């Protein structure tokens, strides 16, 4: 995919036998210091190479409110104007990211906190204005991730911690969805590592009955996914998440896990954790 | 010095023949976008390994004011309470740092924006409370800089950009003077590289007459420094800066340059830039 062709010409060997976990957490973890603390301990305990991707949380909204910046929404989509970009650069790139890094260091993970501008790791394109001007929002394509620079960083012993910011290569930071960043990293890096993508959210995983946490579906392959959709067991809110997951798997990601951050520790103990999406179940 | 003994046992060869420039800029550069732009271009043009260290600027003060956080000063020294630490983490670690990184990437420097928590690069000790409680301020000692991790990062092709934040290794970020960070980096890394420390400030360098920018003293060695002090040509404000510089030189730093950021480009062209402090003039 994309910039991968640059990698094959490099001297360093490809580590496709080595495991890489890419774990994405959202506001529900970040906003709860006890959950975050436990999650970061469990993240540290995971064997293999690791990347953490984190979203925002309430702090950016609160800071915007305090500064009198009105949230701008068009058709339910958030607009990133220049003032909002400043706030998310401060909160995502500074406050949240660097506090996560300091905590991870405490637990023994040699974390390094990043935006996509750092190391030119993630280069995005400012979303073109069609009917809506989203402002300083960056979209990713198959060339967005720089695998060689990431491999160099990971190979040097560091654990990247990405916030939801990228850059355009022309000096402009851009706001980019954290789920999309996690998925793009997983797809590109699956050519270099045996890559597992983990989406943490507030549920135990994909549920047969959204109101029953005990109705967890432990694994889904593409065929079962089609059946679940036909039976309308998978509800509309989960469809984009699962579609993206199976696209990532089709592009080389070994498996995708969707689960609750509080359960991440089960992975280390080889216990079932969340819903496992893969090709070869 | 300090953690250096860990380095000598490593496999990687020591690059004392390779040049490392450590350049520190302060608020007078950061607050002026044209000066910053030109400086970052000149920084990019410098040959050899490089580290940039930046201080704060007006933005942190302005944000504190907007948020209604009263600046706390005791005996003219700024106190970093928890609210102020949040602000500087956002502004230094996020807004300023990541925008500098995005600009450097635009000019072709493979920059990576850091606090001392990232990569465990700079570990400080919270300043003990004696007569004054400085709050979340971190002091450095000879073990603070992690040379091996920095060598791994620089060796992997990245240019570190440090803001004035460190950590205590226990999960706590700390506010640390940027001049001190630059000097500590230079001293520790001088065992690995031929290290030049450059302090950019608002004057052309050390002046014979503080009111005459043309009265630049081009070079000073320790003997001349004693003479200049005896003649009271070097005024009180410059004494701590120069004392620190000659201490760094005594600890292995090849030379220290004190000059104006607008003149950094002269270094690339082998023209005299600022005041050169060294042992062997």
PDB file of N, CA, C and O in Angstrom, chain B residues 203-204 206-216:
ATOM      1  N   UNK B 203      19.992  40.121  21.284  1.00  0.00           N
ATOM      2  CA  UNK B 203      21.182  40.905  20.921  1.00  0.00           C
ATOM      3  C   UNK B 203      22.034  40.131  19.918  1.00  0.00           C
ATOM      4  O   UNK B 203      21.876  38.929  19.747  1.00  0.00           O
ATOM      5  N   UNK B 204      22.992  40.846  19.313  1.00  0.00           N
ATOM      6  CA  UNK B 204      23.883  40.201  18.347  1.00  0.00           C
ATOM      7  C   UNK B 204      24.842  39.222  19.012  1.00  0.00           C
ATOM      8  O   UNK B 204      25.449  38.381  18.354  1.00  0.00           O
ATOM      9  N   UNK B 206      27.566  38.972  22.828  1.00  0.00           N
ATOM     10  CA  UNK B 206      28.075  39.695  23.990  1.00  0.00           C
ATOM     11  C   UNK B 206      28.640  41.029  23.483  1.00  0.00           C
ATOM     12  O   UNK B 206      29.492  41.041  22.586  1.00  0.00           O
ATOM     13  N   UNK B 207      28.122  42.111  24.027  1.00  0.00           N
ATOM     14  CA  UNK B 207      28.508  43.439  23.546  1.00  0.00           C
ATOM     15  C   UNK B 207      29.424  44.131  24.561  1.00  0.00           C
ATOM     16  O   UNK B 207      29.246  43.988  25.769  1.00  0.00           O
ATOM     17  N   UNK B 208      30.383  44.902  24.045  1.00  0.00           N
ATOM     18  CA  UNK B 208      31.223  45.715  24.936  1.00  0.00           C
ATOM     19  C   UNK B 208      30.379  46.819  25.548  1.00  0.00           C
ATOM     20  O   UNK B 208      30.527  47.174  26.712  1.00  0.00           O
ATOM     21  N   UNK B 209      29.500  47.376  24.708  1.00  0.00           N
ATOM     22  CA  UNK B 209      28.577  48.418  25.152  1.00  0.00           C
ATOM     23  C   UNK B 209      27.164  47.923  24.846  1.00  0.00           C
ATOM     24  O   UNK B 209      26.799  47.752  23.676  1.00  0.00           O
ATOM     25  N   UNK B 210      26.405  47.702  25.895  1.00  0.00           N
ATOM     26  CA  UNK B 210      25.086  47.079  25.721  1.00  0.00           C
ATOM     27  C   UNK B 210      24.184  47.889  24.794  1.00  0.00           C
ATOM     28  O   UNK B 210      23.256  47.354  24.176  1.00  0.00           O
ATOM     29  N   UNK B 211      24.454  49.175  24.649  1.00  0.00           N
ATOM     30  CA  UNK B 211      23.625  50.022  23.795  1.00  0.00           C
ATOM     31  C   UNK B 211      24.139  50.116  22.361  1.00  0.00           C
ATOM     32  O   UNK B 211      23.572  50.821  21.535  1.00  0.00           O
ATOM     33  N   UNK B 212      25.233  49.412  22.085  1.00  0.00           N
ATOM     34  CA  UNK B 212      25.822  49.501  20.748  1.00  0.00           C
ATOM     35  C   UNK B 212      25.966  48.103  20.157  1.00  0.00           C
ATOM     36  O   UNK B 212      26.874  47.356  20.498  1.00  0.00           O
ATOM     37  N   UNK B 213      25.046  47.774  19.228  1.00  0.00           N
ATOM     38  CA  UNK B 213      25.036  46.437  18.608  1.00  0.00           C
ATOM     39  C   UNK B 213      26.304  46.185  17.785  1.00  0.00           C
ATOM     40  O   UNK B 213      26.599  45.056  17.432  1.00  0.00           O
ATOM     41  N   UNK B 214      27.025  47.274  17.455  1.00  0.00           N
ATOM     42  CA  UNK B 214      28.252  47.112  16.661  1.00  0.00           C
ATOM     43  C   UNK B 214      29.454  46.762  17.542  1.00  0.00           C
ATOM     44  O   UNK B 214      30.537  46.517  17.031  1.00  0.00           O
ATOM     45  N   UNK B 215      29.247  46.778  18.870  1.00  0.00           N
ATOM     46  CA  UNK B 215      30.373  46.534  19.781  1.00  0.00           C
ATOM     47  C   UNK B 215      30.490  45.050  20.152  1.00  0.00           C
ATOM     48  O   UNK B 215      30.942  44.698  21.239  1.00  0.00           O
ATOM     49  N   UNK B 216      30.104  44.201  19.211  1.00  0.00           N
ATOM     50  CA  UNK B 216      30.123  42.753  19.444  1.00  0.00           C
ATOM     51  C   UNK B 216      31.520  42.231  19.767  1.00  0.00           C
ATOM     52  O   UNK B 216      32.486  42.567  19.063  1.00  0.00           O
TER      53      UNK B 216
END
